[in-house]
């Protein structure tokens, strides 16, 4: 249960480090939103600012829509087989927790996804750089800065959509289901620090790399040539939101997907979208742990 205002103040006084993080977050959120609104205003009102995020790159791929279905079919099959294999290993050779199963299976599927994409692209005469795995002009840190700027720009709209959904959920008394990794964070924090650390790495680093490679680097260029930029942006963003299997979070994730694909369209490189995606996931995970310390009773995960 949420701590009362008086007990919360006393609780934070007894934990100066947590109090500092809470105050820092309270200051950081309005600063980020303010910076994002200012950046959005400059991008919308000044042509010179919009030109700063453009990088000219001529795509020469000739990929087919059938390639997307081929990768999805291979991935679904591999996901089922890997789940079956892990279940057999768990039953007969090496018992492990359900949380370990989730993390290991997710990791295997992520790596297989990239392997299938590279295989399909290679068979079509393409190269891994065609997926956007390139650094424009060799300026890596410039792309990192563009990714952070992109995160600032998309944050106001993301929070508007998220706030509207929270209000609607409260009005209709709807409690959205948590992400599967939330159960890992709650259950394994005391029992297995390794699983917590790896789940953080999976969510904040591995996940964004493979998701950007599939949705922006692979699916988007194919759809763009077939149905045009606007529809391709919408479809890949909707697909990106759907695979998270959370109806409540569909629209915020859709907004995030639109920002990611827009950035890829402008940069023709996955570096900036990956940085944006990693930053977003890392901030939300950090917020979750801070909120857990404040909201949940001490030492409890239930």
Coordinates of C-alpha atoms in Angstrom, one line a residue:
X1 CA 0.0 0.0 0.0
X2 CA 1.1 3.6 -0.6
X3 CA 2.6 5.2 2.4
X4 CA 0.6 8.2 3.9
X5 CA 2.0 11.7 3.4
X6 CA 3.4 11.9 7.0
X7 CA 4.9 8.5 7.1
X8 CA 6.4 9.1 3.6
X9 CA 8.1 12.2 4.8
X10 CA 9.5 10.3 7.8
X11 CA 10.4 7.4 5.6
X12 CA 12.4 9.6 3.3
X13 CA 14.2 11.3 6.2
X14 CA 15.5 8.0 7.4
X15 CA 16.8 7.2 3.9
X16 CA 18.8 10.3 2.7
X17 CA 20.0 8.6 -0.5
X18 CA 16.4 7.6 -1.5
X19 CA 15.2 11.1 -0.5
X20 CA 17.9 12.6 -2.8
X21 CA 16.8 10.4 -5.7
X22 CA 13.2 11.3 -5.1
X23 CA 13.9 15.0 -5.1
X24 CA 16.2 14.8 -8.1
X25 CA 13.4 13.0 -10.0
X26 CA 10.9 15.6 -8.9
X27 CA 13.1 18.3 -10.4
X28 CA 14.2 16.3 -13.5
X29 CA 10.7 15.4 -14.8
X30 CA 9.5 19.1 -15.3
X31 CA 13.0 20.0 -16.7
X32 CA 12.8 17.2 -19.3
X33 CA 9.2 18.1 -20.2
X34 CA 10.1 21.8 -20.5
X35 CA 13.2 21.1 -22.6
X36 CA 11.1 18.7 -24.8
X37 CA 8.4 21.4 -25.3
X38 CA 11.0 24.0 -26.2
X39 CA 12.7 21.6 -28.6
X40 CA 9.3 20.7 -30.2
X41 CA 8.6 24.4 -30.7
X42 CA 11.9 25.0 -32.4
X43 CA 11.5 21.9 -34.6
X44 CA 8.0 22.9 -35.7
X45 CA 8.6 26.7 -36.1
X46 CA 12.1 26.9 -37.5
X47 CA 13.2 25.1 -40.7
X48 CA 16.8 25.3 -39.7
X49 CA 16.2 23.2 -36.6
X50 CA 14.4 20.6 -38.6
X51 CA 17.3 20.5 -41.1
X52 CA 19.7 19.6 -38.3
X53 CA 18.2 16.2 -37.8
X54 CA 18.3 15.3 -41.5
X55 CA 21.0 13.1 -43.0
X56 CA 20.9 12.2 -46.6
X57 CA 21.4 8.5 -47.4
X58 CA 20.3 6.7 -50.5
X59 CA 18.7 3.4 -49.8
X60 CA 19.5 0.8 -52.5
X61 CA 17.7 -2.3 -51.0
X62 CA 15.2 -4.3 -53.0
X63 CA 13.6 -6.3 -50.2
X64 CA 10.2 -7.9 -50.5
X65 CA 7.3 -8.0 -48.0
X66 CA 7.5 -11.8 -48.1
X67 CA 10.8 -11.4 -46.3
X68 CA 9.0 -10.0 -43.2
X69 CA 6.6 -13.0 -43.2
X70 CA 9.5 -15.4 -43.6
X71 CA 11.3 -13.9 -40.6
X72 CA 8.1 -13.9 -38.5
X73 CA 7.4 -17.6 -39.4
X74 CA 11.0 -18.6 -38.6
X75 CA 10.8 -16.7 -35.3
X76 CA 7.5 -18.2 -34.2
X77 CA 8.7 -21.7 -34.9
X78 CA 12.1 -21.1 -33.2
X79 CA 10.3 -19.5 -30.2
X80 CA 8.1 -22.6 -29.8
X81 CA 11.0 -25.0 -30.2
X82 CA 13.3 -23.1 -27.8
X83 CA 10.5 -23.0 -25.3
X84 CA 10.0 -26.8 -25.7
X85 CA 13.7 -27.5 -25.4
X86 CA 14.1 -25.3 -22.3
X87 CA 11.1 -27.0 -20.7
X88 CA 12.7 -30.4 -21.3
X89 CA 16.0 -29.2 -19.9
X90 CA 14.2 -27.9 -16.8
X91 CA 12.3 -31.1 -16.3
X92 CA 15.1 -33.7 -16.8
X93 CA 18.5 -32.0 -16.5
X94 CA 18.6 -28.7 -14.7
X95 CA 15.6 -27.3 -12.7
X96 CA 15.5 -23.5 -12.8
X97 CA 13.0 -20.8 -11.8
X98 CA 10.2 -19.6 -14.0
X99 CA 11.8 -16.1 -14.0
X100 CA 15.1 -17.6 -15.3
X101 CA 13.1 -19.4 -18.0
X102 CA 11.5 -16.1 -19.1
X103 CA 14.8 -14.2 -19.3
X104 CA 16.7 -17.1 -21.1
X105 CA 13.9 -17.7 -23.6
X106 CA 13.6 -13.9 -24.3
X107 CA 17.3 -13.7 -24.9
X108 CA 17.4 -16.7 -27.2
X109 CA 14.4 -15.3 -29.3
X110 CA 16.1 -11.9 -29.5
X111 CA 19.3 -13.3 -30.9
X112 CA 17.5 -15.7 -33.2
X113 CA 15.5 -12.8 -34.6
X114 CA 18.6 -10.9 -35.6
X115 CA 20.1 -14.1 -37.0
X116 CA 17.1 -14.8 -39.2
X117 CA 17.0 -11.1 -40.4
X118 CA 20.7 -11.3 -41.4
X119 CA 20.1 -14.6 -43.1
X120 CA 17.1 -13.4 -45.1
X121 CA 18.8 -10.1 -46.0
X122 CA 22.0 -11.9 -47.0
X123 CA 20.1 -14.3 -49.3
X124 CA 18.6 -11.2 -51.0
X125 CA 22.1 -9.9 -51.7
X126 CA 21.9 -7.3 -48.9
X127 CA 24.4 -6.4 -46.1
X128 CA 24.0 -6.0 -42.4
X129 CA 24.7 -2.2 -42.9
X130 CA 21.5 -2.1 -44.9
X131 CA 19.6 -2.6 -41.7
X132 CA 20.8 0.9 -40.5
X133 CA 23.7 -0.6 -38.5
X134 CA 26.0 2.2 -39.7
X135 CA 27.4 5.4 -38.2
X136 CA 26.8 8.5 -40.5
X137 CA 30.1 10.2 -41.3
X138 CA 31.7 8.1 -38.6
X139 CA 30.3 10.6 -35.9
X140 CA 29.0 8.2 -33.3
X141 CA 28.6 10.7 -30.5
X142 CA 26.7 13.1 -32.7
X143 CA 24.1 10.3 -33.2
X144 CA 24.0 9.7 -29.5
X145 CA 23.2 13.4 -29.0
X146 CA 20.5 13.2 -31.7
X147 CA 19.0 10.2 -29.9
X148 CA 18.9 12.1 -26.6
X149 CA 17.4 15.1 -28.3
X150 CA 14.8 12.8 -29.9
X151 CA 13.9 11.5 -26.5
X152 CA 13.4 15.0 -25.2
X153 CA 11.2 15.9 -28.2
X154 CA 8.9 12.9 -27.8
X155 CA 8.6 13.0 -24.0
X156 CA 5.8 15.6 -23.8
X157 CA 3.5 13.8 -26.2
X158 CA 4.3 10.5 -24.5
X159 CA 3.4 11.8 -21.1
X160 CA 0.2 13.5 -22.4
X161 CA -1.0 10.2 -23.8
X162 CA 0.1 8.2 -20.7
X163 CA -1.6 10.7 -18.3
X164 CA -4.8 10.5 -20.3
X165 CA -4.8 6.7 -20.2
X166 CA -4.1 6.7 -16.4
X167 CA -7.1 9.1 -15.9
X168 CA -9.4 6.9 -18.0
X169 CA -8.2 3.7 -16.2
X170 CA -8.9 5.4 -12.9
X171 CA -12.4 6.5 -14.1
X172 CA -13.3 3.0 -15.3
X173 CA -11.6 1.3 -12.3
X174 CA -9.3 -0.6 -14.7
X175 CA -6.0 -2.0 -13.4
X176 CA -3.6 -2.7 -16.4
X177 CA -1.6 -5.9 -16.2
X178 CA 2.1 -5.5 -15.4
X179 CA 4.9 -6.3 -17.8
X180 CA 6.4 -9.8 -17.3
X181 CA 9.7 -8.3 -16.2
X182 CA 8.0 -6.5 -13.4
X183 CA 7.4 -9.9 -11.7
X184 CA 11.1 -10.7 -12.1
X185 CA 12.0 -7.4 -10.4
X186 CA 9.6 -7.9 -7.6
X187 CA 10.3 -11.6 -6.9
X188 CA 14.1 -11.8 -7.5
X189 CA 15.4 -8.5 -6.0
X190 CA 16.4 -10.3 -2.7
X191 CA 16.8 -13.9 -4.0
X192 CA 18.9 -13.4 -7.1
X193 CA 20.7 -10.1 -7.7
X194 CA 22.1 -11.6 -10.9
X195 CA 18.7 -12.1 -12.4
X196 CA 17.8 -8.6 -11.6
X197 CA 21.0 -7.3 -13.1
X198 CA 20.5 -9.3 -16.2
X199 CA 16.9 -8.4 -16.6
X200 CA 17.9 -4.7 -16.4
X201 CA 20.5 -5.3 -19.1
X202 CA 18.0 -7.2 -21.2
X203 CA 15.3 -4.5 -21.0
X204 CA 17.6 -1.5 -21.3
X205 CA 20.3 -2.7 -23.8
X206 CA 19.6 -6.0 -25.5
X207 CA 15.9 -5.5 -26.1
X208 CA 16.2 -2.0 -27.8
X209 CA 19.0 -3.2 -30.1
X210 CA 17.1 -6.2 -31.5
X211 CA 13.7 -4.4 -31.6
X212 CA 15.2 -1.5 -33.5
X213 CA 16.9 -3.9 -35.9
X214 CA 13.7 -5.7 -36.7
X215 CA 11.1 -2.9 -36.7
X216 CA 13.0 0.1 -37.9
X217 CA 16.0 -1.4 -39.7
X218 CA 14.2 -4.3 -41.4
X219 CA 10.4 -3.9 -41.6
X220 CA 10.2 -0.1 -42.2
X221 CA 12.3 0.1 -45.3
X222 CA 10.4 -2.8 -46.9
X223 CA 7.0 -1.2 -46.1
X224 CA 8.2 2.3 -47.1
X225 CA 8.9 1.2 -50.6
X226 CA 5.5 -0.6 -50.9
X227 CA 3.0 1.8 -49.2
X228 CA 4.9 5.1 -48.7
X229 CA 6.5 6.8 -45.7
X230 CA 3.4 7.8 -43.6
X231 CA 1.6 4.4 -43.8
X232 CA 4.9 2.6 -43.2
X233 CA 5.5 4.6 -40.1
X234 CA 2.0 4.0 -38.7
X235 CA 2.1 0.2 -39.5
X236 CA 5.5 -0.4 -38.0
X237 CA 4.7 1.6 -34.9
X238 CA 1.4 -0.2 -34.4
X239 CA 3.1 -3.6 -34.9
X240 CA 5.8 -2.5 -32.4
X241 CA 3.1 -1.6 -29.9
X242 CA 1.1 -4.8 -30.4
X243 CA 4.0 -7.2 -29.7
X244 CA 4.2 -5.7 -26.2
X245 CA 0.9 -7.5 -25.5
X246 CA -0.5 -4.7 -23.3
X247 CA -3.7 -3.0 -24.4
X248 CA -3.4 -0.2 -21.9
X249 CA 0.1 0.7 -23.0
X250 CA -0.6 0.4 -26.8
X251 CA -0.9 4.2 -27.4
X252 CA 2.1 5.4 -25.4
X253 CA 4.2 2.6 -27.1
X254 CA 2.7 3.6 -30.5
X255 CA 3.8 7.2 -29.9
X256 CA 7.3 6.0 -28.9
X257 CA 7.4 3.9 -32.1
X258 CA 6.5 6.9 -34.2
X259 CA 9.3 8.9 -32.7
X260 CA 11.7 6.0 -33.3
X261 CA 10.8 5.5 -36.9
X262 CA 10.7 9.2 -37.6
X263 CA 14.3 9.5 -36.3
X264 CA 15.4 6.5 -38.4
X265 CA 13.8 8.1 -41.5
X266 CA 15.7 11.3 -40.9
X267 CA 19.1 9.7 -39.9
X268 CA 19.1 6.5 -42.0
X269 CA 21.0 5.0 -39.1
X270 CA 19.8 3.0 -36.1
X271 CA 22.3 4.6 -33.6
X272 CA 20.0 7.5 -32.7
X273 CA 16.8 5.4 -32.4
X274 CA 18.7 2.8 -30.3
X275 CA 19.9 5.5 -28.0
X276 CA 16.4 6.9 -27.7
X277 CA 15.0 3.5 -27.0
X278 CA 17.6 2.6 -24.4
X279 CA 17.2 5.9 -22.6
X280 CA 13.5 5.5 -22.4
X281 CA 13.7 2.0 -21.0
X282 CA 16.4 2.8 -18.6
X283 CA 14.5 5.8 -17.2
X284 CA 11.3 3.9 -16.8
X285 CA 13.0 1.0 -15.1
X286 CA 14.8 3.5 -12.7
X287 CA 11.4 5.1 -12.0
X288 CA 9.9 1.7 -11.3
X289 CA 12.6 0.8 -8.7
X290 CA 12.3 4.2 -7.0
X291 CA 8.5 4.0 -6.9
X292 CA 8.8 0.4 -5.5
X293 CA 10.9 1.6 -2.6
X294 CA 8.5 4.4 -1.8
X295 CA 5.2 2.7 -2.5
X296 CA 5.7 -0.8 -1.2
X297 CA 6.2 -1.7 2.5
X298 CA 9.9 -2.1 3.5
X299 CA 11.3 -5.4 2.5
X300 CA 8.1 -6.5 0.7
X301 CA 7.3 -7.3 -2.8
X302 CA 3.6 -7.9 -2.2

